[in-house]
Structures are given as structure tokens and as C-alpha cells.
Coordinates of C-alpha atoms and ligand atoms in Angstrom, one line a residue:
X23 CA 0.0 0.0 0.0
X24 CA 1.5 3.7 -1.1
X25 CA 2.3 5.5 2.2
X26 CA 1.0 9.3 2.2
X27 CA 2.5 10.4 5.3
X28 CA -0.4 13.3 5.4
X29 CA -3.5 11.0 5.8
X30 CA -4.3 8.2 8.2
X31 CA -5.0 4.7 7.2
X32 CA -8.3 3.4 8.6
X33 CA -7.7 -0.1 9.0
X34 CA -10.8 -2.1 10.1
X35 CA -11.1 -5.4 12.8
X36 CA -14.8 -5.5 13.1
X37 CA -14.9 -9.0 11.2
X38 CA -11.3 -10.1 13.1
X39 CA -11.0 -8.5 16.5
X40 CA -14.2 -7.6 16.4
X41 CA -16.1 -10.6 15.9
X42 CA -13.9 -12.0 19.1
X43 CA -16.7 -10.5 21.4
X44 CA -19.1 -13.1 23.5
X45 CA -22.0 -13.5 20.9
X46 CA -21.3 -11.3 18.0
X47 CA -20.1 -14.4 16.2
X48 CA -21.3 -13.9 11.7
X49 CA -22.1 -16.0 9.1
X50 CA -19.8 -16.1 6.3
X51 CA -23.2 -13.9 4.2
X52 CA -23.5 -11.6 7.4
X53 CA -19.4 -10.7 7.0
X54 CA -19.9 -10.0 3.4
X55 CA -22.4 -7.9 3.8
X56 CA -20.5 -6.2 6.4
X57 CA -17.2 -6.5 4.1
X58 CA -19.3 -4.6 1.4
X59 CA -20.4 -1.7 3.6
X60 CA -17.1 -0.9 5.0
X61 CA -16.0 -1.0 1.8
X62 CA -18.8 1.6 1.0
X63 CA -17.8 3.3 4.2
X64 CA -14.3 3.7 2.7
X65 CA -12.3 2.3 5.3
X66 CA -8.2 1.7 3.4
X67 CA -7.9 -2.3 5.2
X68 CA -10.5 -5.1 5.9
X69 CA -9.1 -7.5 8.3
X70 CA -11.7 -10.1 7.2
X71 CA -10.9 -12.8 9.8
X72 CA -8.3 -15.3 11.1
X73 CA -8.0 -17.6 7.7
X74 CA -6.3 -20.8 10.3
X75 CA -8.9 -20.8 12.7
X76 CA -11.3 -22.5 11.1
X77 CA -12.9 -23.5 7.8
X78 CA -15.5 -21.1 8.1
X79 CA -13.2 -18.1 8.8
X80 CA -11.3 -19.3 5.7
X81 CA -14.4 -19.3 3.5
X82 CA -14.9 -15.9 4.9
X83 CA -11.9 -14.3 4.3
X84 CA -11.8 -16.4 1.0
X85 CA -15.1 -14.7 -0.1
X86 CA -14.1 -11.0 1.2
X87 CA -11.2 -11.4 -1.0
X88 CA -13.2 -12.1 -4.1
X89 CA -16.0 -10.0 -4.0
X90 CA -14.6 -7.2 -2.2
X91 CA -10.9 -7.2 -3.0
X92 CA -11.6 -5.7 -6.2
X93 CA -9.4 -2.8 -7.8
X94 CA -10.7 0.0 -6.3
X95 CA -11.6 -1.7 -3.4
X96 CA -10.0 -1.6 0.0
X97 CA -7.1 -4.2 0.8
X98 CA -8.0 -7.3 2.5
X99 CA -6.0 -8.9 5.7
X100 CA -6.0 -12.0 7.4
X101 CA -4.4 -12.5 10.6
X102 CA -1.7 -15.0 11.0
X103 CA 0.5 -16.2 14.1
X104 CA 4.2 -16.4 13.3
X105 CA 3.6 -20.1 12.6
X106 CA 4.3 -21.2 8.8
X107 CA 0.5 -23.1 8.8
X108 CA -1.1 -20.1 9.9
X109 CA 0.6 -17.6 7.4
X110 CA 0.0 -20.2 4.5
X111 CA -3.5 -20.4 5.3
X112 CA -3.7 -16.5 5.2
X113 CA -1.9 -16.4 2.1
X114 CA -3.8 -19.3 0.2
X115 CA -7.8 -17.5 1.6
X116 CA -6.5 -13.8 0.2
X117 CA -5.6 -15.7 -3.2
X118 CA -8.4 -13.8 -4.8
X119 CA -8.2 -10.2 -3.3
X120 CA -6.0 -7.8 -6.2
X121 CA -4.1 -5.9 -3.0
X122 CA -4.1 -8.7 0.1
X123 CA -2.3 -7.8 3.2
X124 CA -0.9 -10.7 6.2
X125 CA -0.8 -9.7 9.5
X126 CA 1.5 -11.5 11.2
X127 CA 2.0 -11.5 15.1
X128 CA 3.9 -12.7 18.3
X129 CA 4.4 -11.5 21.8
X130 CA 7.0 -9.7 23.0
X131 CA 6.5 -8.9 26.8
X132 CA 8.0 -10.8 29.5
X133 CA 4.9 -11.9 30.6
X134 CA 4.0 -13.2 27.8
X135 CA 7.1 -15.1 27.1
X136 CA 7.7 -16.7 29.7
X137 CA 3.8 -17.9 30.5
X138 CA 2.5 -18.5 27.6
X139 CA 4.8 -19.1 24.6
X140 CA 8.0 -20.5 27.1
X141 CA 10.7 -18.9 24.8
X142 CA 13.4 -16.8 25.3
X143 CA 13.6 -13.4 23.9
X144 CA 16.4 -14.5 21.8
X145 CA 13.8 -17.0 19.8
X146 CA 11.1 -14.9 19.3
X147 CA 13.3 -12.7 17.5
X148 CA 14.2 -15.0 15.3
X149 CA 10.6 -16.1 14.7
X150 CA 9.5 -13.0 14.2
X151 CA 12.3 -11.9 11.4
X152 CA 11.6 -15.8 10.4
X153 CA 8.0 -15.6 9.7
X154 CA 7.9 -11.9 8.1
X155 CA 10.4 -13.3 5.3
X156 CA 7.8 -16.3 5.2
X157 CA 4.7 -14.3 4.4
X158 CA 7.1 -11.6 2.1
X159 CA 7.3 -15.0 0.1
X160 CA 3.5 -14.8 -0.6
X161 CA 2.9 -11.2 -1.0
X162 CA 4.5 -7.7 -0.7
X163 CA 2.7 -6.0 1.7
X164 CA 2.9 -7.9 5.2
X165 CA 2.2 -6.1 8.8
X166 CA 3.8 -7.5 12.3
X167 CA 2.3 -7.1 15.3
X168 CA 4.5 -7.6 18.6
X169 CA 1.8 -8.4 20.9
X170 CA 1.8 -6.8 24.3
X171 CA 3.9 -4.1 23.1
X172 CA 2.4 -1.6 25.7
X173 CA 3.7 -4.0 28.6
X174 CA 7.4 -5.1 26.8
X175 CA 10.7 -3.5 27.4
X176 CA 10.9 -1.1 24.9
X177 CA 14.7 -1.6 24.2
X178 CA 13.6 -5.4 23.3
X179 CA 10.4 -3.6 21.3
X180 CA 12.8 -1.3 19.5
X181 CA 15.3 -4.1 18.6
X182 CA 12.1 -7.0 17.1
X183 CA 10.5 -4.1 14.9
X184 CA 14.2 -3.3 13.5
X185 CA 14.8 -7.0 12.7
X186 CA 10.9 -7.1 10.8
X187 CA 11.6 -4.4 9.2
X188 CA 14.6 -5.4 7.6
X189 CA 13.3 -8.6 6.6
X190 CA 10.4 -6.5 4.9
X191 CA 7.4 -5.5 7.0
X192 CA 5.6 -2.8 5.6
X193 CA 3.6 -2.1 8.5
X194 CA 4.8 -2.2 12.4
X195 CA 1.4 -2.3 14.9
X196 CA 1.9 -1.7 18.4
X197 CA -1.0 -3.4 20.4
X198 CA -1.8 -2.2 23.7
X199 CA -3.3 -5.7 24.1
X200 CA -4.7 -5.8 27.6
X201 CA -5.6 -1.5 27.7
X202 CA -3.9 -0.7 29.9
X203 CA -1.8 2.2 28.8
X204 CA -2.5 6.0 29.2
X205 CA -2.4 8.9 26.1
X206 CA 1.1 10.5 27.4
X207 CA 2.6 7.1 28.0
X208 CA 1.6 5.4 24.1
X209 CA 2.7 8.8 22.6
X210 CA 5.8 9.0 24.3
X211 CA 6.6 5.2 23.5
X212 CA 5.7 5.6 19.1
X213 CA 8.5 9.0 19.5
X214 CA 10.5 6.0 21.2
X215 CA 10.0 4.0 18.3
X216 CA 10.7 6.4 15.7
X217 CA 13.8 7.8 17.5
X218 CA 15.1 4.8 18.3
X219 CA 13.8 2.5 15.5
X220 CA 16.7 3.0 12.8
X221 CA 14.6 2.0 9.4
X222 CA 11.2 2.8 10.8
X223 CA 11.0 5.2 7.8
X224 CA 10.8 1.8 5.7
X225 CA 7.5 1.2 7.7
X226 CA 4.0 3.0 8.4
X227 CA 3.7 2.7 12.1
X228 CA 0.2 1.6 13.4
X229 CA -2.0 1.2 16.9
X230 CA -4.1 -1.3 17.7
X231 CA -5.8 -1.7 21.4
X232 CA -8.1 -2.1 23.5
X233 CA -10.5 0.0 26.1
X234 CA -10.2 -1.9 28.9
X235 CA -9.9 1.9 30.4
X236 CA -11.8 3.4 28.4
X237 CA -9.1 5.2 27.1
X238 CA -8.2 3.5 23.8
X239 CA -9.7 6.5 21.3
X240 CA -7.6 9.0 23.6
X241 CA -4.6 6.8 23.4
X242 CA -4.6 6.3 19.8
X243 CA -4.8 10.1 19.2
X244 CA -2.0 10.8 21.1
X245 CA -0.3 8.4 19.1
X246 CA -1.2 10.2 15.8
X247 CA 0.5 13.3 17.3
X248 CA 3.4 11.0 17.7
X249 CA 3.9 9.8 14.1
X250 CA 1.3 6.7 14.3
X251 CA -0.2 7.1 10.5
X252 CA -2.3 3.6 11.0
X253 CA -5.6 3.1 13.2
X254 CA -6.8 -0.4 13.6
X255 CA -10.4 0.4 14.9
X256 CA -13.9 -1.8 14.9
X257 CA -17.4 -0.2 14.3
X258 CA -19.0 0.6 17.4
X259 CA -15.8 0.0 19.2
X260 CA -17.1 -3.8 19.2
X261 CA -14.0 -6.3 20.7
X262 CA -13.1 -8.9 23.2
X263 CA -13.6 -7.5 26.9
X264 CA -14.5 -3.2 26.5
X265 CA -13.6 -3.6 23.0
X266 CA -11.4 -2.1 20.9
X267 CA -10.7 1.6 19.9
X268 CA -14.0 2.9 17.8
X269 CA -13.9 3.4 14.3
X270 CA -16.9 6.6 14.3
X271 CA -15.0 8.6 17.3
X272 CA -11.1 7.9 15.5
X273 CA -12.9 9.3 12.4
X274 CA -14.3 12.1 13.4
X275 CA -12.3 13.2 16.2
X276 CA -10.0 13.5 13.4
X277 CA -12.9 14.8 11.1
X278 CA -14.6 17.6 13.3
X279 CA -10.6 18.8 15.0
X280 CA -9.1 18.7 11.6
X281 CA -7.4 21.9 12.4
X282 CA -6.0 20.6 15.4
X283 CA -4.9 17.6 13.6
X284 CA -3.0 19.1 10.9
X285 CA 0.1 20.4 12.1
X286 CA 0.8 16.8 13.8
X287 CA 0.8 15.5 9.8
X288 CA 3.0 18.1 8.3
X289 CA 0.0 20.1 7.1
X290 CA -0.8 23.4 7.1
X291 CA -3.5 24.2 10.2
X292 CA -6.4 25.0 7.7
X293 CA -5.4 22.5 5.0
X294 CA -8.6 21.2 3.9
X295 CA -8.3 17.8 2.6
X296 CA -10.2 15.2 4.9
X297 CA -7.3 13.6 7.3
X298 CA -8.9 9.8 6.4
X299 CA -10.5 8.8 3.2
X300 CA -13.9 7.9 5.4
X301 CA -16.9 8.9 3.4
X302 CA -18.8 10.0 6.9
X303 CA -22.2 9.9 6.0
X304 CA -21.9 6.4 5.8
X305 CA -20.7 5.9 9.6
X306 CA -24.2 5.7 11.0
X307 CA -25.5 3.3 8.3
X308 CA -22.7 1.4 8.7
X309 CA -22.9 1.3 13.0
X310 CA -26.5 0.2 12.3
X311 CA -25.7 -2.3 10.2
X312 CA -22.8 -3.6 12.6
X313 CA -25.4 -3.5 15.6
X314 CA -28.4 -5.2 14.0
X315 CA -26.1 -8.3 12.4
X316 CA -23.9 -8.7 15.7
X317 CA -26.5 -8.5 18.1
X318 CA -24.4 -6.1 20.1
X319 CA -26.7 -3.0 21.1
X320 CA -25.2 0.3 21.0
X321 CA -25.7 2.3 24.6
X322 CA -27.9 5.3 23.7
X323 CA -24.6 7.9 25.1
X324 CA -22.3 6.3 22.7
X325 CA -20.5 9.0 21.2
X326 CA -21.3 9.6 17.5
X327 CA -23.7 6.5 16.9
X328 CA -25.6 6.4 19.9
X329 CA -29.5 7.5 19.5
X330 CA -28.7 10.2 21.9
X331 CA -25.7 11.7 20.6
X332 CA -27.5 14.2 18.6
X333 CA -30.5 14.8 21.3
X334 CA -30.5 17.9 22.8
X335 CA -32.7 17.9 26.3
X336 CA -32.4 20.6 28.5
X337 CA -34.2 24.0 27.7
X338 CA -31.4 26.0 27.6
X339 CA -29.5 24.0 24.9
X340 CA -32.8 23.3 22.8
X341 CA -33.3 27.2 22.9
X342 CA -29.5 27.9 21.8
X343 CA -29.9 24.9 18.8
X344 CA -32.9 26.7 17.7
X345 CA -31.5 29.8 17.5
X346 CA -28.3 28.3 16.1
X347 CA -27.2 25.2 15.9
X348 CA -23.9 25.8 16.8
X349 CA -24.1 27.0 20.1
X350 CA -24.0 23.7 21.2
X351 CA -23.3 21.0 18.5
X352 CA -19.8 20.6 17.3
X353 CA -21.1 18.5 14.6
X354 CA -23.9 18.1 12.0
X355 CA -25.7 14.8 12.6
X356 CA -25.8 14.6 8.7
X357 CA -22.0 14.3 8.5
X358 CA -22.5 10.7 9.8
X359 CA -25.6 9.9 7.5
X360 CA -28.4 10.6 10.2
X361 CA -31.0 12.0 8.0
X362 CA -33.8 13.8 8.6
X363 CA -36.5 11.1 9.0
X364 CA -38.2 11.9 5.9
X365 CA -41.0 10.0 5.0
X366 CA -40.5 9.0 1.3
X367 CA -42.8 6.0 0.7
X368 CA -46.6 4.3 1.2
X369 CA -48.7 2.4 0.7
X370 CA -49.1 2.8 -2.7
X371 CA -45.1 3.2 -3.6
X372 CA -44.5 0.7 -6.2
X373 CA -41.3 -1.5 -7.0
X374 CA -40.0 0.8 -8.7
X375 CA -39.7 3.5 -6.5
X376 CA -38.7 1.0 -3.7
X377 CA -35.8 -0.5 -5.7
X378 CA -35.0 3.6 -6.2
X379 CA -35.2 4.3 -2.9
X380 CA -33.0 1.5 -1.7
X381 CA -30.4 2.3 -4.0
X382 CA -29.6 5.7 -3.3
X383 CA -29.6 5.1 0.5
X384 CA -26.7 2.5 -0.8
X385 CA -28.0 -1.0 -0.5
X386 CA -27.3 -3.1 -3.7
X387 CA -29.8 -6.4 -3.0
X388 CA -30.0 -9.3 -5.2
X389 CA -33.3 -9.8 -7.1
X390 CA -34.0 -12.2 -4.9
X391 CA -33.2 -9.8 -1.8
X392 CA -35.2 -7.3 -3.5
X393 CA -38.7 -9.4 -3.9
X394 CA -38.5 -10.5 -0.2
X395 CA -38.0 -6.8 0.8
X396 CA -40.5 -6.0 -1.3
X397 CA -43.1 -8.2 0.0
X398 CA -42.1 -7.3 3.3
X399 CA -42.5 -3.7 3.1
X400 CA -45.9 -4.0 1.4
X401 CA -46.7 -5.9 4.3
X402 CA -45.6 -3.0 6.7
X403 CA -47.1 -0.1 4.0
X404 CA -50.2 -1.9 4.8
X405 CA -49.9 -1.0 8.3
X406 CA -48.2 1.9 8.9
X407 CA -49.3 4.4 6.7
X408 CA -45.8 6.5 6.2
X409 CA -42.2 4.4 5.2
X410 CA -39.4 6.7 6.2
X411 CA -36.1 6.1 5.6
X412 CA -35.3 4.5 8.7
X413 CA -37.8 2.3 8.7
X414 CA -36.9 0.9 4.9
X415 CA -33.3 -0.2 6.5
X416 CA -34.7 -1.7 9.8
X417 CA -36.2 -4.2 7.1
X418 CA -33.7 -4.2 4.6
X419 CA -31.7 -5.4 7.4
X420 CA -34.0 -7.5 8.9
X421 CA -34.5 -9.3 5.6
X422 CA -30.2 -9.4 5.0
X423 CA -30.1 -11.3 8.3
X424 CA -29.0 -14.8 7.3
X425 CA -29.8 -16.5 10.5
X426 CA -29.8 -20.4 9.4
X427 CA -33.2 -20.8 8.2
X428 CA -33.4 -24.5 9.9
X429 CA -36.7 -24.0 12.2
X430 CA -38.9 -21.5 10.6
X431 CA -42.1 -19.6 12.3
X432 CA -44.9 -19.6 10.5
X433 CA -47.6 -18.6 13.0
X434 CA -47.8 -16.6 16.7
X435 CA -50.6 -15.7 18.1
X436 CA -51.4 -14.6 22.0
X437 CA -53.8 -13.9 24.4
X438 CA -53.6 -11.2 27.1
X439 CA -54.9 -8.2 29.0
X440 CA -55.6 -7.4 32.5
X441 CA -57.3 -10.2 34.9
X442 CA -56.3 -12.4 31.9
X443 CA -53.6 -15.2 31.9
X444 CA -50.8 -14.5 29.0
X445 CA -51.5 -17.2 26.7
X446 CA -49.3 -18.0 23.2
X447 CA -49.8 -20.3 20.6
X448 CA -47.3 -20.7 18.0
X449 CA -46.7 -22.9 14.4
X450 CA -43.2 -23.7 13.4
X451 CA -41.9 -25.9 10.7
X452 CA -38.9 -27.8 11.6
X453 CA -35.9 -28.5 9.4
X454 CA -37.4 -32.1 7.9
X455 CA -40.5 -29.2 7.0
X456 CA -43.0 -31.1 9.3
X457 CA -45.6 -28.3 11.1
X458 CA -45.4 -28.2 14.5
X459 CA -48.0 -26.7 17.0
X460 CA -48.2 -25.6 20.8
X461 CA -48.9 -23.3 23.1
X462 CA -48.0 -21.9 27.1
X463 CA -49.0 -19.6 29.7
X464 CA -46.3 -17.2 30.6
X465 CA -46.1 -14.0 32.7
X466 CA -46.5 -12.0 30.2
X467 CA -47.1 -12.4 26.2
X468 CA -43.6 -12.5 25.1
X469 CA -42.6 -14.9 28.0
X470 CA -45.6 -17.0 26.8
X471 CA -44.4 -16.9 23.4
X472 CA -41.0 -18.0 24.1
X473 CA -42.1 -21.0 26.4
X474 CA -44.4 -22.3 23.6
X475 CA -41.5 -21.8 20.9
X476 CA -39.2 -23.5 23.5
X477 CA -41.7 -26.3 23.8
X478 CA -41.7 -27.0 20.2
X479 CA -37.8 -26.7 19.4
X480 CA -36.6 -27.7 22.7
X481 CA -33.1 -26.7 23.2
X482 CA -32.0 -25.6 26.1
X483 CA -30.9 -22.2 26.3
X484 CA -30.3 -19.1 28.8
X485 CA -32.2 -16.1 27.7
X486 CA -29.8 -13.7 28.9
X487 CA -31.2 -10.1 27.1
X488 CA -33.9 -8.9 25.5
X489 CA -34.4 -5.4 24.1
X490 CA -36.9 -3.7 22.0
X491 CA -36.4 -0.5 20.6
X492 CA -38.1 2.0 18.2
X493 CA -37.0 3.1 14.9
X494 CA -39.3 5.8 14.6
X495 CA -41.2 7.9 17.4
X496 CA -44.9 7.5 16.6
X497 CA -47.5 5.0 17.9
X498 CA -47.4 2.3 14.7
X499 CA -43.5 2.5 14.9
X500 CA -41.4 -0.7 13.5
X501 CA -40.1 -2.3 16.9
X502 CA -36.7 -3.6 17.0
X503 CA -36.0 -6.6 19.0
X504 CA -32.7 -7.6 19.7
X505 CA -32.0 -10.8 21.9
X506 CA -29.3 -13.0 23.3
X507 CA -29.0 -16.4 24.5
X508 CA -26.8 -19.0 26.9
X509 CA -26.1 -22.0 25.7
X510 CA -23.2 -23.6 27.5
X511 CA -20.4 -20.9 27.3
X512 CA -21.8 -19.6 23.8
X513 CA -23.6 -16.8 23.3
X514 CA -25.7 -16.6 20.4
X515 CA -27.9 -13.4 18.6
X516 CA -31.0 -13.2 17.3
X517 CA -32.9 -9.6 16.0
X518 CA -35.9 -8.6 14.2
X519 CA -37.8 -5.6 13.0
X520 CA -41.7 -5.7 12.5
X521 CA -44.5 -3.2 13.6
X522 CA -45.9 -5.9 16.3
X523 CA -43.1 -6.2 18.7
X524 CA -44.9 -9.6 19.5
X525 CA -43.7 -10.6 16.1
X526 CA -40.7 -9.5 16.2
X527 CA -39.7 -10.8 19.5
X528 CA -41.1 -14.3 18.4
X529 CA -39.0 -14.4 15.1
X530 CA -35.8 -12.8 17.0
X531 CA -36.0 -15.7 19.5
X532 CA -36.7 -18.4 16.1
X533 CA -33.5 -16.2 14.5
X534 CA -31.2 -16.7 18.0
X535 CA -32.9 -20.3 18.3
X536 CA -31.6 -21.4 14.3
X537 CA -28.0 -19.8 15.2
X538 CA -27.3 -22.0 18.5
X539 CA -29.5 -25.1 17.0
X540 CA -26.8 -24.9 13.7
X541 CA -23.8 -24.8 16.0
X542 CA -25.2 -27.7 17.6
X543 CA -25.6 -29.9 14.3
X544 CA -22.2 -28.5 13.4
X545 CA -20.4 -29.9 16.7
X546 CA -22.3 -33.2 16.0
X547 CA -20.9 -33.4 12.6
X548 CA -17.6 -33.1 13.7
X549 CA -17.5 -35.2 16.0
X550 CA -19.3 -38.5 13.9
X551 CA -16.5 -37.6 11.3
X552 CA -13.0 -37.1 13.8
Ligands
KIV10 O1 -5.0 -7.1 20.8 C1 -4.0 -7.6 20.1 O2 -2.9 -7.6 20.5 C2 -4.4 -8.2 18.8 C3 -3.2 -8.6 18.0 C4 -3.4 -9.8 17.3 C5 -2.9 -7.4 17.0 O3 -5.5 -8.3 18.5
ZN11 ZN1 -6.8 -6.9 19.7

């Protein structure tokens, strides 16, 4: 990849790092559609997965490559240990991808060393330098990641990233793996490396880390002011433990202090030019997007994304936006794609204009995609009276959910009021396609709903949330419902979008039902054929 030491590279982990996080676990369709909306988004680097870890990660980075990997597209990554089986795999899954990237990695604290890999400091240098030549045997551009950097000597740091370098890494990343470093403390160690570092030139230096302290956005700005020029971020800041640092607030910290920004790149303070090739009206499309396929709810105070980020509720500060907006907003919620929620289709909206519609807000379905989304938002048009433009992605998204379609709900039906005992009955079809039929009493309707679904698929499972939120304020709104299940130490995600939340909670259950009941088959299968 050309290095322009004047812009930052937005290098994306949502579908590596990202997808490491209790119950956000995609299908290989759910991390292409993701794959094509970063792509969309504009982020430079798409680490699509960990190719070794299993067949379906290979398939999945295998498939980014292709469709994604194109020309202008962004490059696509796959994660590697410094083990030769691991970097082949990588090498062999990003066959298809024009510009393909490996990301190679080993620790390099103490700690590390001696607990978990039980090697001296002497051999991991030599793997290291080892394993960069290996994957510079597949492909050009190869990253390196000395894991733990944060907590290894530096001296030791300095002397592995000279020895990669040398034997042709392109990109150096400095994890902070466990968060636990502080803004002044990763600034001062990237000046360490570049003073001390004696071909860093030879290399774009990048961050990667995590917010165990919340402090991971803060940390990786500091480190831009110190010569970092790559950001490996997820959307939504999704990651193992607190995450890792968020896409949205790198961007547009970067975005909205531009000014501040400059001088740190060797530009002039009011030098125009975005600092990161982000297209940011997609950002909030894209969060959405992340959320709904993931499972992972986004808290309502999340800077940028969340549904209150833009909300302005005290008098004094709703008096001061009316009279202008900037007296207390620092930036326009249509930079990140938050439209006014205008209400462009009915009832009587045809195809055409739906297919139109779709389009320019930037989702390309299949014709296949497009008659299912079609019938479903006749379905809702018949309804709800108004479509707006939220609503038409709630079920574009709902419909782009590729939950394994193995139990499918065909019928739910309840009972309930004051004085009255909840009561649900529900029609399922099961895998062979035979109809089943029950019914429960619960405590409430959706309890109800779940016991009699339960009754008919029975696997055991934890229902650990349940949420239901509204896309659009108004009584015949499209409800949201997001939930997530326990099944041994698995966490598995179901969501779905439909203007009876009774509905919606029934087919998010079926959705998170078919995910866990598939992982089950699949464990089975493996173990007839070991
Ligand atoms: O957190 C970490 O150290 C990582 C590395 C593999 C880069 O994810
Ligand atoms: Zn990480």
C-alpha cells in the first residue's frame, strides 16, 4: 500500500477483533455484507478474519477477497500467528483479493514469554524476522504485530521491529493488548520508536488496542500526534472484553478537529483535505448495520452513533440549537448519515420506486433480496401508513439477516390483558418441514411466546437479554427486538424488526434459536466424522 504520510489509514477489525466478542459471532453472508459496507464506508484495510482458525473463517476471508478485494476496493487482511501453517493459510484464503495484506503477530513482553509461549527473547526474534520473510514470500505488503507491546521492554520492542523491518514488514502495529496504557505514556513510546527505531522510515507505524480503560480512542490520538499514520479500529468500538478503539470517534475526532490535527501531519493548520479517506455519511448506516447483524446493542450515550448523541434535552440548549445550531453542537448529525427522517414511501409506492429508494440510500440487493424486501414492506405499508427512511433499513436489514433458516415460524398468536392469563400459541416448521404446534402460559405475552416456541424446538438455552427499541417515534412505529442467548459458554444473537413487537420478538428468538440449534448440528458433525 503507497504510504502518504499526510493521511491516516483506517484499518478495520470489526470481522477479526471484532467478531472475538461473546455472541457477535457472523455467518460467512453476514461478514460480506459487512465486508461490502465498510467497503462503502471507505475504510483503506478489511481484516476479514483469522483464515487458520477455522474452515468457516477461511471461506470468509476467501469470499471477502473475491467479491470485495476488487481494484478500487480496499485491501484485505488475514491475521496470522508467526507459525508457517497459519501464514499459508492467510496467504492461500486472500488468493483472490487484487491488493491482500498478512498480519503477522507474536508477543513480545516478559509476561507473555515466559507464560504462555515459554521462549526466550532471543527465539522470538528469530521467529519473528523468520516468519515476516515467510509471508514476504506470498505477498508484498505484510504487517507485524508484537503483541503486548504496551507491557514489553521497549529496548527489546525497539530491537524486534528493526529485525521485521529489515526482513520486509511494511507495517509495524503496536498493540496495547490488555488496555492498559495512558495517552502521554503510548505517545511518548511511538516517539521511542521512531527515534530509536533505525529504518522505521521503511514502515508505516500503526495502533491497535483495547478499552479496557476506556481510554483507547484517547490513546490512539496521542499516538497520531506521535507519528502513528495507522488506526486499527472496529465499528461501534465492538471487541473482546471493553472492545477495541471505535472506528466513528477515530474518524471524526479526526474529522470535526481537523485543524488541530494538521500540524501533527506536516500540514498546514487550515489545509482542507479530509485527514482519512472515510466517506462519513456512511458511519451511522454502517454502526447500524454492525449492531443489527452482531446483536451487540449500541448504549444510547455512545459518542457519534448512539441514539442520543445528537439529542438535545435541556431547555437552555434546545433554545440555543434553535436559535443556532452551533451553540451547542460541534457537529452536523448529517455528517454521519443521520437523516432527517423523511418519510419517502406508502402504501401505494410501487417496486420501482422502492428499488430507487434503496439504491440511493446505498444497498445493492440481489433480485432475490429485492422481492423479499418488497413483500415485506408492502406488508408493513399496509400498516403503517408512512415508510421513512429508517424504517426501509430496519427491514432491509432484517431481511439481509442470514440467520440459518433451519426452524422456521410460520404462525404466533397470543392472548392477554388485564385479569387475563398471557397465553401464546405458535406454528413452526422444523428442518425435515413437518408443522409443528403448541402453546404456554407465561407471565407476560412475550414470556408466553418463548415458552411455547421452547416447547416446540426444545433446546435448552439461557435467555440472557432482550431489548426492544423503536425506529421511529410514533404509535405504529417498527419495533426492533434484539436478543441473546446461553447456551453452555456460547452466546448466540437473534434480532428482528416488524410493527408488532410480538412478532418480532417471536422471530428474533426463532433467528437466535436457528443460530445456537446450527452450532449444535455442526459440533455433531464433527464429531461422527473425527
Ligand atoms: O490485541 C491484540 O494484541 C491483537 C493482535 C493480534 C494485534 O488483536
Ligand atoms: Zn486486539
Amino acid at each position: 500500500m503507497t504510504t502518504n504520510s499526510e493521511r491516516i489509514i483506517i484499518f478495520d477489525t470489526t470481522l477479526r477483533d471484532g467478531e472475538q466478542c461473546p455472541g457477535a459471532t457472523l455467518n460467512i453472508d453476514e461478514k460480506l455484507t459487512i465486508a461490502k459496507q465498510l467497503a462503502r464506508l471507505g475504510v483503506d484495510i478489511i481484516e476479514a478474519g483469522f483464515a487458520v482458525a477455522s474452515p468457516g473463517d477461511f471461506e470468509a476471508v476467501s469470499k471477502i477477497a473475491q467479491t470485495v478485494g476488487t481494484e478500487d476496493g480496499p485491501v484485505i487482511c488475514s491475521l496470522a500467528r508467526a507459525i508457517k501453517n497459519d501464514i499459508k493459510a492467510a496467504a492461500d484464503a486472500l488468493q483472490p483479493a487484487l491488493k491482500a495484506r498478512i498480519h503477522t503477530f507474536i508477543s513480545t513482553s516478559d509476561i507473555h514469554l515466559k507464560y504462555q509461549l515459554k521462549k526466550t527473547r532471543e527465539e522470538v526474534l528469530s521467529i519473528a524476522e523468520e516468519m515476516v520473510a515467510y509471508s514476504k514470500s506470498f505477498m508484498s505488503d505484510v504487517e507485524f504485530s508484537p503483541m503486548d507491546a504496551v507491557r514489553s521492554d521497549p529496548e527489546y520492542l525497539y530491537q524486534v521491529l528493526e529485525r521485521v523491518i529489515a526482513a520486509g514488514a511494511t507495517t509495524v502495529n503496536i498493540p496495547d493488548t490488555v488496555g492498559y496504557t495512558t495517552p502521554s505514556e503510548f505517545g511518548a513510546l511511538i516517539k521511542g520508536i521512531k527515534d530509536n527505531v533505525p529504518n522505521i522510515d521503511k514502515a508505516i507505524i500503526s495502533v491497535h488496542g483495547h478499552n479496557d480503560l476506556g481510554l483507547a480512542v484517547a490513546n490512539f490520538l496521542e499516538a497520531v500526534k506521535n507519528g502513528a499514520r495507522q488506526l486499527e479500529c472496529t465499528i461501534n468500538g465492538i471487541g473482546e472484553r471493553a472492545g477495541n478503539a471505535s472506528l466513528e470517534e477515530l474518524v471524526m475526532a479526526l474529522h470535526v478537529r481537523r485543524q488541530y490535527f494538521n500540524p501533527f501531519l506536516g500540514r498546514a493548520v487550515d489545509s482542507e483535505p479530509p485527514l482519512t479517506n472515510i466517506d462519513t455519511k456512511q458511519i451511522y448506516k454502517t454502526s447500524r448495520l454492525v449492531s443489527n447483524l452482531t446483536g451487540m446493542l449500541v448504549q444510547p450515550n455512545k459518542a457519534i452513533v448512539g441514539t442520543n448523541a445528537f439529542a438535545h434535552e435541556s431547555g437552555i440548549h434546545q433554545d440555543g440549537v434553535l436559535k443556532n445550531k452551533l451553540t451547542y453542537e460541534i457537529m452536523d448529525a448529517q455528517s454521519i448519515g443521520l437523516t432527517e427522517n423523511q418519510i419517502v414511501l406508502g402504501k401505494h409506492s410501487g417496486r420501482n420506486a422502492f428499488r430507487t429508494r434503496l439504491k440511493e440510500l446505498g444497498f445493492e440487493l440481489s433480485d432475490l433480496e429485492l422481492n423479499k424486501a418488497f413483500i415485506r414492506f408492502k406488508e408493513v405499508a399496509d400498516k403503517k401508513k408512512e415508510i421513512s427512511d429508517w424504517d426501509l433499513e430496519a427491514l432491509v436489514n432484517d431481511e439481509i439477516q442470514q440467520a440459518p433458516d433451519l426452524f422456521k415460524l410460520e404462525l404466533v398468536q397470543v392472548s392477554c390483558g388485564s385479569n387475563a392469563n398471557p397465553t401464546a400459541t405458535v406454528t413452526l416448521r422444523n428442518p425435515q418441514g413437518e408443522e409443528l404446534i403448541d402453546a404456554a402460559i407465561g407471565t407476560g405475552p412475550v414470556d408466553a411466546v418463548y415458552k411455547a416456541i421452547n416447547r416446540v424446538v426444545n433446546v435448552p438455552n439461557n435467555l440472557i437479554e432482550f431489548s426492544v427499541q423503536s425506529v421511529t417515534a410514533g404509535i405504529d412505529a417498527i419495533g426492533e427486538v434484539t436478543i441473546r442467548l446461553k447456551y453452555e459458554d456460547k452466546i448466540y444473537s437473534g434480532h428482528s424488526a416488524n410493527t408488532d413487537i410480538i412478532v418480532a420478538s417471536a422471530q428474533a428468538y426463532v433467528n437466535a434459536l436457528n443460530r445456537l440449534y446450527g452450532a449444535l448440528l455442526n459440533k455433531n458433525r464433527q464429531q461422527i466424522t473425527a
